[in-house]
Coordinates of C-alpha atoms in Angstrom, one line a residue:
M1 CA 42.1 141.7 -25.9
A2 CA 45.1 139.4 -25.6
S3 CA 43.2 136.8 -23.6
T4 CA 40.3 136.9 -26.1
A5 CA 42.7 136.3 -29.0
A6 CA 44.4 133.5 -27.2
A7 CA 41.1 131.8 -26.4
A8 CA 40.0 132.1 -30.0
A9 CA 43.3 130.6 -31.2
H10 CA 42.8 127.4 -29.2
P11 CA 39.6 125.6 -30.0
P12 CA 37.8 123.7 -27.1
R13 CA 39.3 120.3 -26.2
P14 CA 37.5 117.4 -24.6
M15 CA 37.7 117.2 -20.9
T16 CA 40.0 114.6 -19.3
K17 CA 38.9 111.9 -17.0
E18 CA 40.4 113.7 -14.1
E19 CA 38.6 116.9 -14.9
K20 CA 35.2 115.0 -15.2
K21 CA 35.9 113.6 -11.7
V22 CA 36.4 117.2 -10.5
I23 CA 33.0 118.2 -11.9
F24 CA 31.2 115.2 -10.5
A25 CA 32.9 115.5 -7.0
S26 CA 32.3 119.2 -6.7
S27 CA 28.7 119.0 -7.9
L28 CA 27.7 116.1 -5.8
G29 CA 29.1 117.7 -2.6
T30 CA 27.3 121.0 -3.4
V31 CA 24.0 119.1 -3.9
F32 CA 24.3 117.7 -0.4
E33 CA 25.1 121.2 1.0
W34 CA 22.1 122.8 -0.7
Y35 CA 20.0 119.8 0.6
D36 CA 21.0 120.7 4.1
F37 CA 20.3 124.4 3.6
Y38 CA 16.8 124.0 2.1
L39 CA 15.6 121.3 4.5
Y40 CA 14.8 124.1 6.9
G41 CA 12.8 126.1 4.4
S42 CA 10.7 123.1 3.3
L43 CA 9.8 122.4 7.0
A44 CA 9.5 126.0 8.3
V45 CA 5.9 125.6 9.5
I46 CA 6.7 122.4 11.5
I47 CA 9.9 123.9 12.9
G48 CA 8.0 127.0 14.0
A49 CA 5.7 124.8 16.0
Q50 CA 8.6 122.8 17.5
F51 CA 11.0 125.6 18.4
F52 CA 9.0 128.8 18.7
S53 CA 6.1 127.5 20.9
V54 CA 7.7 129.2 23.9
L55 CA 5.5 129.4 27.0
G56 CA 5.1 132.5 29.0
P57 CA 5.0 132.8 32.9
D58 CA 1.2 132.0 32.7
G59 CA 1.9 128.7 30.9
K60 CA 0.4 129.9 27.7
P61 CA 2.2 130.3 24.4
L62 CA 3.8 133.7 23.9
Y63 CA 3.1 133.7 20.1
D64 CA 0.1 132.6 18.0
E65 CA 0.5 130.2 15.1
S66 CA 1.0 133.0 12.5
T67 CA 3.7 134.7 14.6
R68 CA 5.5 131.4 15.1
N69 CA 5.5 130.8 11.4
I70 CA 6.9 134.2 10.7
F71 CA 9.6 133.7 13.3
A72 CA 10.5 130.4 11.6
L73 CA 10.7 132.1 8.2
L74 CA 12.9 134.8 9.8
A75 CA 15.2 132.2 11.1
F76 CA 15.4 130.8 7.6
A77 CA 16.1 134.2 6.3
A78 CA 18.9 134.7 8.9
G79 CA 20.8 132.0 6.9
F80 CA 20.5 134.1 3.8
I81 CA 21.5 137.4 5.5
V82 CA 24.8 136.1 6.8
R83 CA 25.8 134.5 3.4
P84 CA 27.7 137.5 2.2
F85 CA 29.8 137.5 5.4
G86 CA 30.6 133.9 4.8
A87 CA 31.6 134.9 1.3
L88 CA 34.1 137.4 2.8
V89 CA 35.5 135.0 5.4
F90 CA 35.9 131.9 3.3
G91 CA 36.6 133.8 0.1
R92 CA 39.7 135.3 1.8
I93 CA 40.8 131.9 3.0
G94 CA 40.2 130.4 -0.5
D95 CA 42.4 133.0 -2.1
L96 CA 45.1 132.7 0.5
V97 CA 45.1 128.9 1.2
G98 CA 43.4 127.3 -1.7
R99 CA 40.0 126.2 -3.1
K100 CA 40.0 122.6 -2.0
Y101 CA 40.6 122.9 1.7
T102 CA 38.2 125.9 2.0
F103 CA 35.2 124.0 0.7
L104 CA 36.1 121.0 2.8
V105 CA 35.7 123.2 5.9
T106 CA 32.4 124.7 4.6
I107 CA 30.8 121.4 4.0
L108 CA 31.8 120.2 7.5
I109 CA 30.2 123.2 9.1
M110 CA 27.1 122.8 7.1
G111 CA 26.7 119.1 7.6
L112 CA 27.3 119.2 11.4
S113 CA 24.9 122.1 11.8
T114 CA 22.1 120.3 10.0
F115 CA 22.7 117.1 12.0
I116 CA 22.5 119.0 15.3
V117 CA 19.1 120.5 14.2
G118 CA 17.9 116.9 14.0
I119 CA 18.8 116.1 17.6
L120 CA 18.0 119.5 19.1
P121 CA 15.3 119.4 21.8
G122 CA 12.3 121.7 21.1
A123 CA 11.0 124.6 23.1
A124 CA 8.8 122.2 25.1
S125 CA 11.9 120.6 26.6
I126 CA 14.4 123.5 27.0
G127 CA 12.3 126.6 26.5
I128 CA 13.9 129.8 25.0
A129 CA 17.2 128.0 24.5
A130 CA 15.7 126.0 21.6
P131 CA 15.0 128.9 19.2
I132 CA 18.3 130.6 20.2
I133 CA 20.4 127.5 19.4
L134 CA 18.4 127.0 16.2
I135 CA 19.1 130.5 15.0
V136 CA 22.9 130.1 15.8
L137 CA 22.8 126.9 13.7
R138 CA 21.1 128.7 10.8
L139 CA 23.7 131.4 11.0
L140 CA 26.5 128.8 10.8
Q141 CA 24.8 127.2 7.8
G142 CA 24.5 130.6 6.1
L143 CA 28.2 131.3 6.7
A144 CA 29.2 127.9 5.3
L145 CA 27.1 128.3 2.2
G146 CA 28.6 131.7 1.7
G147 CA 32.0 130.1 1.3
E148 CA 30.8 126.9 -0.5
Y149 CA 29.4 128.2 -3.8
G150 CA 32.3 130.5 -4.7
G151 CA 34.8 127.7 -3.9
A152 CA 33.0 125.1 -6.0
A153 CA 32.3 127.4 -8.9
T154 CA 35.9 128.7 -9.0
Y155 CA 37.4 125.2 -8.6
V156 CA 35.4 123.8 -11.5
A157 CA 36.0 126.8 -13.7
E158 CA 39.7 126.7 -13.2
H159 CA 39.7 123.1 -14.3
A160 CA 37.5 123.6 -17.4
P161 CA 39.0 124.2 -20.9
N162 CA 38.4 127.5 -22.6
G163 CA 35.3 127.5 -24.7
R164 CA 33.5 124.9 -22.5
R165 CA 33.4 126.8 -19.2
G166 CA 29.7 127.6 -19.3
F167 CA 28.9 124.0 -19.9
Y168 CA 31.0 122.6 -17.1
T169 CA 30.2 125.2 -14.5
S170 CA 26.5 124.8 -15.3
W171 CA 26.7 121.4 -13.5
I172 CA 27.4 123.4 -10.4
Q173 CA 24.3 125.4 -11.2
T174 CA 22.1 122.4 -11.1
T175 CA 23.1 121.6 -7.6
A176 CA 20.9 124.2 -5.8
T177 CA 17.8 122.9 -7.6
L178 CA 18.8 119.2 -7.1
G179 CA 19.5 119.9 -3.4
L180 CA 16.0 121.4 -3.1
F181 CA 14.5 118.5 -5.1
L182 CA 16.4 116.0 -2.9
S183 CA 15.1 117.7 0.3
L184 CA 11.6 117.6 -1.0
L185 CA 12.0 113.9 -2.0
V186 CA 13.3 112.8 1.4
I187 CA 10.5 114.8 3.2
L188 CA 7.8 113.3 1.0
F189 CA 9.2 109.8 1.4
T190 CA 9.5 110.2 5.2
R191 CA 6.0 111.6 5.5
T192 CA 4.6 108.6 3.5
I193 CA 6.5 106.1 5.7
V194 CA 5.7 107.4 9.1
G195 CA 2.4 109.2 8.5
E196 CA 1.5 112.9 8.8
D197 CA 0.8 112.9 12.5
A198 CA 4.1 111.2 13.5
F199 CA 6.0 113.4 11.0
K200 CA 4.9 116.5 12.7
V201 CA 5.9 115.2 16.2
W202 CA 9.2 113.4 15.5
G203 CA 9.5 112.3 11.8
W204 CA 10.6 115.7 10.6
R205 CA 13.9 115.1 12.3
I206 CA 14.8 112.1 10.0
P207 CA 15.8 114.2 6.9
F208 CA 18.1 116.2 9.1
L209 CA 19.7 113.1 10.7
V210 CA 20.1 111.5 7.2
S211 CA 22.4 114.5 6.4
V212 CA 25.2 113.0 8.4
V213 CA 25.5 110.1 5.9
L214 CA 25.6 112.7 3.0
L215 CA 28.2 114.6 4.9
G216 CA 30.4 111.5 5.2
I217 CA 30.1 110.9 1.4
S218 CA 30.8 114.5 0.6
V219 CA 33.9 114.7 2.7
W220 CA 35.3 111.4 1.4
I221 CA 34.8 112.5 -2.2
R222 CA 36.4 115.9 -1.7
M223 CA 39.4 114.4 0.0
Q224 CA 40.2 112.7 -3.3
L225 CA 40.5 116.0 -5.2
N226 CA 43.7 118.0 -6.0
E227 CA 44.0 121.8 -5.8
S228 CA 43.0 123.7 -9.0
P229 CA 45.9 124.0 -11.5
A230 CA 45.5 127.8 -11.8
F231 CA 45.8 128.2 -8.0
K232 CA 48.8 125.8 -7.8
K233 CA 50.6 127.6 -10.6
M234 CA 50.0 130.9 -8.9
K235 CA 51.2 129.6 -5.5
E236 CA 54.3 128.2 -7.1
E237 CA 55.1 131.5 -8.7
G238 CA 54.4 133.4 -5.5
T239 CA 51.8 135.6 -7.2
T240 CA 48.9 134.9 -4.8
S241 CA 47.2 138.0 -3.2
K242 CA 48.5 138.9 0.2
A243 CA 45.2 140.8 1.0
P244 CA 42.4 139.5 -1.2
L245 CA 39.7 141.5 0.5
S246 CA 41.5 144.8 0.2
E247 CA 42.5 144.0 -3.3
S248 CA 39.0 143.0 -4.3
F249 CA 36.9 145.7 -2.7
G250 CA 39.5 148.4 -1.6
Q251 CA 40.7 149.1 -5.2
W252 CA 38.1 150.7 -7.4
K253 CA 39.2 148.9 -10.6
N254 CA 38.1 145.6 -9.0
A255 CA 35.3 146.9 -6.7
K256 CA 33.4 148.5 -9.6
I257 CA 33.4 145.1 -11.3
A258 CA 31.9 143.5 -8.2
L259 CA 29.2 146.2 -8.1
I260 CA 28.4 145.8 -11.8
A261 CA 28.3 142.0 -11.3
L262 CA 25.8 142.5 -8.5
L263 CA 23.5 145.0 -10.1
G264 CA 23.9 144.0 -13.7
L265 CA 23.7 140.2 -13.3
V266 CA 23.1 138.6 -9.9
M267 CA 20.4 140.9 -8.4
G268 CA 18.0 139.9 -11.3
Q269 CA 19.1 136.3 -11.3
G270 CA 18.5 136.0 -7.6
V271 CA 14.9 137.3 -7.7
V272 CA 14.0 135.2 -10.8
W273 CA 15.5 132.1 -9.1
Y274 CA 13.6 132.6 -5.8
T275 CA 10.3 133.5 -7.5
G276 CA 10.4 130.5 -9.8
Q277 CA 11.0 128.0 -7.0
F278 CA 10.5 129.2 -3.5
Y279 CA 7.8 131.9 -3.9
A280 CA 5.9 129.6 -6.3
L281 CA 5.8 127.0 -3.5
F282 CA 4.8 129.7 -1.0
F283 CA 2.1 131.1 -3.3
L284 CA 0.5 127.6 -3.8
Q285 CA 0.4 126.9 -0.1
S286 CA -0.2 130.2 1.7
I287 CA -2.2 132.1 -0.9
L288 CA -4.0 129.4 -3.0
K289 CA -4.5 127.1 0.0
V290 CA -3.1 124.1 -1.8
D291 CA -2.2 121.3 0.8
G292 CA 1.6 120.9 1.5
Y293 CA 1.8 117.4 0.1
T294 CA 0.4 118.4 -3.3
A295 CA 2.3 121.7 -3.5
N296 CA 5.6 120.0 -2.8
L297 CA 4.9 117.3 -5.5
L298 CA 4.0 120.0 -8.1
I299 CA 7.2 121.8 -7.4
A300 CA 9.2 118.6 -7.4
W301 CA 7.9 117.6 -10.8
S302 CA 8.6 121.0 -12.3
L303 CA 12.2 120.8 -10.9
L304 CA 12.6 117.3 -12.3
L305 CA 11.5 118.3 -15.8
G306 CA 13.5 121.6 -15.8
T307 CA 16.8 120.9 -14.2
G308 CA 18.5 119.7 -17.4
F309 CA 18.1 123.1 -18.9
F310 CA 20.7 124.6 -16.5
V311 CA 23.3 122.6 -18.6
V312 CA 21.5 123.5 -21.9
F313 CA 21.8 127.2 -21.3
G314 CA 25.3 126.9 -19.8
A315 CA 26.5 125.2 -22.9
L316 CA 24.6 127.7 -25.1
S317 CA 26.3 130.6 -23.3
D318 CA 29.7 129.1 -24.6
K319 CA 28.4 129.8 -28.1
I320 CA 26.4 133.0 -27.9
G321 CA 27.7 134.5 -24.7
R322 CA 26.7 134.8 -21.0
K323 CA 25.1 138.2 -21.2
P324 CA 22.3 137.7 -23.7
I325 CA 21.0 134.6 -22.0
I326 CA 21.1 135.9 -18.4
L327 CA 19.7 139.4 -19.3
G328 CA 17.2 137.8 -21.7
G329 CA 15.9 135.5 -19.0
C330 CA 15.5 138.5 -16.6
L331 CA 13.5 140.4 -19.2
I332 CA 11.3 137.5 -20.2
A333 CA 10.6 136.6 -16.6
A334 CA 9.6 140.1 -15.7
I335 CA 7.2 140.2 -18.6
C336 CA 5.7 136.8 -17.8
F337 CA 5.4 136.6 -14.0
F338 CA 2.0 138.3 -13.7
P339 CA 0.2 136.3 -16.4
I340 CA 1.7 133.0 -15.3
F341 CA 0.8 133.4 -11.6
K342 CA -2.7 134.4 -12.6
Q343 CA -3.0 131.3 -14.7
I344 CA -1.7 129.2 -11.8
T345 CA -4.5 130.6 -9.7
A346 CA -7.1 129.9 -12.4
V347 CA -6.1 126.3 -12.6
A348 CA -5.1 125.5 -9.0
N349 CA -8.0 127.2 -7.2
P350 CA -10.6 128.2 -9.8
T351 CA -13.1 129.1 -7.1
L352 CA -10.7 131.7 -5.6
E353 CA -10.0 133.0 -9.1
K354 CA -13.6 133.5 -9.8
A355 CA -14.3 135.1 -6.4
I356 CA -11.4 137.6 -6.9
E357 CA -13.0 138.6 -10.2
T358 CA -16.7 138.7 -9.1
V359 CA -16.9 139.4 -5.4
K360 CA -16.3 143.0 -4.4
V361 CA -15.0 143.3 -0.8
T362 CA -14.4 146.7 0.7
V363 CA -13.0 147.7 4.2
V364 CA -14.9 150.8 5.3
A365 CA -13.2 152.6 8.2
D366 CA -11.9 155.9 9.6
P367 CA -8.5 156.2 8.0
A368 CA -7.0 157.4 11.3
E369 CA -7.6 153.9 12.6
C370 CA -5.8 152.2 9.7
G371 CA -2.0 151.8 9.7
S372 CA 0.4 150.1 7.4
L373 CA 0.2 146.3 7.2
F374 CA 3.6 146.0 5.6
N375 CA 5.2 143.7 8.2
P376 CA 8.0 141.5 6.7
V377 CA 9.5 140.7 10.1
G378 CA 6.1 139.5 11.5
T379 CA 6.5 141.3 14.8
K380 CA 3.8 144.0 14.4
K381 CA 0.7 143.5 16.5
Y382 CA -2.5 145.0 15.1
T383 CA -4.7 146.7 17.7
T384 CA -7.4 148.6 15.8
N385 CA -10.5 147.0 14.2
C386 CA -9.5 148.3 10.7
D387 CA -6.0 146.7 10.8
Q388 CA -7.3 143.5 12.2
A389 CA -10.0 143.3 9.5
R390 CA -7.5 143.9 6.7
D391 CA -5.1 141.4 8.3
F392 CA -7.8 138.8 8.4
L393 CA -8.8 139.4 4.7
S394 CA -5.2 139.2 3.4
K395 CA -4.5 135.9 5.3
S396 CA -7.7 134.6 3.8
S397 CA -6.5 135.5 0.2
V398 CA -9.3 137.9 -0.2
K399 CA -8.9 140.8 -2.6
Y400 CA -10.2 144.0 -1.0
S401 CA -10.2 147.7 -1.5
F402 CA -10.4 150.5 1.2
E403 CA -13.0 153.2 1.5
E404 CA -12.6 156.1 3.8
A405 CA -15.4 156.8 6.4
P406 CA -16.0 159.8 8.5
A407 CA -14.0 160.1 11.7
G408 CA -15.2 157.8 14.5
T409 CA -17.0 155.5 12.1
P410 CA -16.7 151.8 13.4
A411 CA -14.8 149.5 10.9
A412 CA -17.0 147.4 8.6
I413 CA -16.5 145.0 5.8
R414 CA -18.7 145.4 2.8
I415 CA -19.1 142.1 0.7
N416 CA -20.8 143.1 -2.5
D417 CA -23.8 145.2 -1.2
K418 CA -23.9 143.7 2.3
S419 CA -22.1 145.7 5.0
L420 CA -21.1 143.9 8.2
P421 CA -19.5 145.5 11.3
Y422 CA -16.1 144.1 12.2
E423 CA -15.2 143.9 15.9
G424 CA -11.6 143.1 16.8
G425 CA -10.0 142.6 20.2
P426 CA -11.6 139.9 22.3
K427 CA -14.4 139.5 19.7
M428 CA -12.0 139.1 16.7
A429 CA -12.4 135.3 16.5
D430 CA -16.2 135.6 16.4
S431 CA -15.9 138.3 13.7
N432 CA -13.5 136.3 11.6
K433 CA -15.8 133.3 11.8
A434 CA -18.8 135.3 10.7
M435 CA -16.9 137.0 7.9
T436 CA -15.6 133.7 6.6
G437 CA -19.2 132.4 6.4
E438 CA -20.3 135.5 4.5
L439 CA -17.3 135.4 2.1
Q440 CA -17.9 131.7 1.4
A441 CA -21.6 132.4 0.8
A442 CA -20.5 135.1 -1.7
G443 CA -18.3 132.8 -3.6
Y444 CA -14.9 132.4 -1.9
P445 CA -13.8 128.8 -1.5
K446 CA -14.5 126.8 1.6
A447 CA -11.7 124.8 3.3
G448 CA -11.2 121.5 1.4
D449 CA -13.0 122.9 -1.7
P450 CA -12.9 120.0 -4.2
A451 CA -12.0 122.4 -7.1
I452 CA -8.6 123.1 -5.4
V453 CA -5.9 120.9 -6.9
K454 CA -5.1 117.8 -4.9
M455 CA -2.7 114.9 -5.8
S456 CA -3.2 111.5 -4.3
S457 CA 0.3 110.2 -5.1
P458 CA 3.6 111.3 -6.7
I459 CA 2.5 109.8 -10.1
D460 CA -1.0 111.4 -10.1
V461 CA 0.1 113.8 -12.8
F462 CA -1.9 112.5 -15.8
R463 CA -5.0 114.6 -15.0
A464 CA -5.5 117.9 -16.7
Q465 CA -5.4 120.0 -13.5
P466 CA -2.0 118.9 -12.0
A467 CA -0.5 118.5 -15.5
A468 CA -1.4 122.1 -16.4
I469 CA 0.0 123.5 -13.1
I470 CA 3.3 121.5 -13.6
G471 CA 3.5 123.0 -17.1
L472 CA 3.2 126.5 -15.7
L473 CA 5.7 125.8 -12.9
F474 CA 8.0 124.3 -15.5
I475 CA 8.0 127.6 -17.4
L476 CA 9.0 129.4 -14.2
V477 CA 11.8 126.9 -13.7
L478 CA 12.9 127.5 -17.4
F479 CA 13.4 131.1 -16.6
V480 CA 15.5 130.1 -13.5
T481 CA 17.7 127.9 -15.7
M482 CA 18.2 130.8 -18.2
V483 CA 19.5 133.3 -15.6
Y484 CA 21.3 130.7 -13.4
G485 CA 22.8 128.3 -15.8
P486 CA 25.5 130.7 -17.1
I487 CA 26.0 132.8 -14.0
A488 CA 29.0 130.9 -12.5
A489 CA 31.0 131.2 -15.7
A490 CA 30.1 134.8 -16.1
L491 CA 31.2 135.7 -12.5
V492 CA 34.5 133.6 -12.6
E493 CA 35.4 135.3 -15.9
L494 CA 34.9 138.8 -14.6
F495 CA 37.7 138.5 -12.0
P496 CA 41.4 137.7 -12.0
T497 CA 42.7 134.4 -10.5
R498 CA 44.4 136.0 -7.4
I499 CA 41.2 137.4 -6.0
R500 CA 38.6 135.4 -7.9
Y501 CA 37.2 133.5 -4.9
S502 CA 36.6 136.6 -2.8
S503 CA 35.5 138.8 -5.6
M504 CA 32.8 136.6 -7.1
S505 CA 31.5 135.2 -3.9
L506 CA 30.3 138.5 -2.4
P507 CA 28.1 139.8 -5.2
Y508 CA 26.7 136.3 -5.7
H509 CA 25.6 136.0 -2.1
I510 CA 24.3 139.5 -1.8
G511 CA 22.2 139.0 -4.9
N512 CA 21.0 135.6 -4.0
G513 CA 21.1 135.8 -0.2
W514 CA 19.6 139.3 0.2
F515 CA 17.6 140.2 -2.9
G516 CA 16.5 136.6 -3.5
G517 CA 16.4 135.1 0.0
L518 CA 14.3 137.9 1.5
L519 CA 11.9 137.8 -1.5
P520 CA 9.2 135.4 0.0
A521 CA 8.7 137.3 3.3
T522 CA 8.8 140.7 1.6
S523 CA 6.5 139.8 -1.3
F524 CA 4.0 138.3 1.1
A525 CA 4.2 141.4 3.3
M526 CA 3.4 143.4 0.1
V527 CA 0.4 141.2 -0.5
A528 CA -0.9 141.7 3.0
A529 CA -0.4 145.5 2.8
T530 CA -2.4 145.9 -0.4
G531 CA -5.0 143.2 -0.4
D532 CA -3.9 142.1 -3.8
I533 CA -2.6 138.5 -4.0
Y534 CA -0.4 139.4 -7.0
Y535 CA 1.1 142.6 -5.7
G536 CA 4.1 140.8 -4.3
L537 CA 5.3 140.0 -7.8
W538 CA 6.2 143.6 -8.3
Y539 CA 9.3 142.9 -6.2
P540 CA 11.0 140.4 -8.6
V541 CA 9.7 142.3 -11.7
I542 CA 11.3 145.6 -10.7
F543 CA 14.6 144.2 -9.7
A544 CA 14.7 141.9 -12.8
I545 CA 14.1 144.9 -15.1
A546 CA 16.7 147.0 -13.3
T547 CA 19.3 144.2 -13.8
F548 CA 18.4 144.0 -17.5
I549 CA 18.9 147.7 -18.0
I550 CA 22.1 148.0 -15.9
G551 CA 23.6 144.8 -17.4
L552 CA 22.8 145.9 -21.0
I553 CA 24.8 149.1 -20.5
F554 CA 27.7 148.1 -18.2
V555 CA 28.3 144.3 -18.2
P556 CA 31.0 143.1 -20.6
E557 CA 30.8 139.8 -22.5
T558 CA 33.4 137.4 -21.1
K559 CA 32.9 134.0 -22.7
D560 CA 36.2 134.2 -24.7
R561 CA 38.4 135.1 -21.7
D562 CA 41.1 132.7 -20.6
T563 CA 40.7 132.5 -16.9
N564 CA 44.1 131.0 -16.4
T565 CA 45.9 134.0 -17.8
Y566 CA 43.3 136.8 -17.1
E567 CA 44.7 139.0 -14.4
H568 CA 43.1 142.4 -14.8
A569 CA 39.5 143.3 -14.3

């Protein structure tokens, strides 16, 4: 109450030149760090071919293309999984040593790891060592990012005047999207210059190698900064925490706030963020069969149009509070995800949308031959005709149902009224080819269907089809900006200065690294397991609604707290 009264008594003041420099330097460095992290995700398919094409003793690849792609996505996910551990390691250092030097270390680790990926020989040159080294580098990136965000957000918030914290920390919130946008831009530019064939062979390395220039700029900028005034004051007074991790998570009064922050704010924010950007990109490419060039351009345009709203909602949260905007964004997103993604399908691939509505596909088989297709780690091998048939249909974006047949009945696929036997094993390729022809004859799109959206250049946005898709993707990005714009301010304000870096970093990276980062692979596995291209959306919908309910009950409003004097959670 005292901190609230104090904040109310002092109206917001303009930021000084030095404080603006802090915002710019911190945000720019974080943009480069996110650029490094997301390069891998944007190039996962190419990286899968380069590093996971390991040959067996017979000289043949150990994994098929789909399995390689899954392994590449899992290596991407590994970076997310270790982020909370990076939050613990670097959060502790940040609360003991200081904010500035900690995020200097994190950016060095991130930048060097990214550069090494650019020069790392592929599996064709060094065999199994290639994917092992790649995964180690991804783990280092995840650890570094786990320490980066908390440091940058805390550092900026501790420089910001009361009453403007949402506005100034929202610039940090733009950095993840700007980093993704920058990575897409560099990839598209490189693809255009060197050509698609050369890009797949060696050109993909250029965006990774460019990161060393960004690293040099980032380190130089951050070397110019001073330690945050709140931490310096605490250091001078000798009131820093001697054991920030124990104090943060070993004492229930602080640990419960971290738990509330995770479940009542960051969990929902994480799934909305990754649905609106990464799953949307995955949905366009893997499910709607939009070519990679067009899909990346569509996402890039939506990010370009929507990024400014991080700052809009951050500033708005200074006026009406963090809680209503974040929780409101979770609820609206949960309500709108299904209709928006269905509309994206109708516009981006109208032939597929019509086929889903009009073509009835049924797998008829002995249920004893049909196992679960839920396979988020991509290592399961399907051996029965029933499982192989359903796996083929799900990868072809075909909506299907299942019908039980008497024991011993051979698996078949019924397309409308026509039933065709499905033979797996050595005849699987022939069966898939035959089924593809039948599905296309029934109404499913052929490869290269002219109705599927295709952009000829980055400025090919003035036709109705790409413009409508960008508009729908922009709405998804708007949801992202609602939940993400105010989150840094909300987390910083929840915890006292002495343990702020550690306390806010862990829930943030569990919410975003685990609930959010694992969303694409899990949602696609849900699609594969059910034969419904929209079923994966239940993942973000359920977690977003859960966050809305928990946050509504347990999360306090914090916008009027003075973070320089607030010492008790």
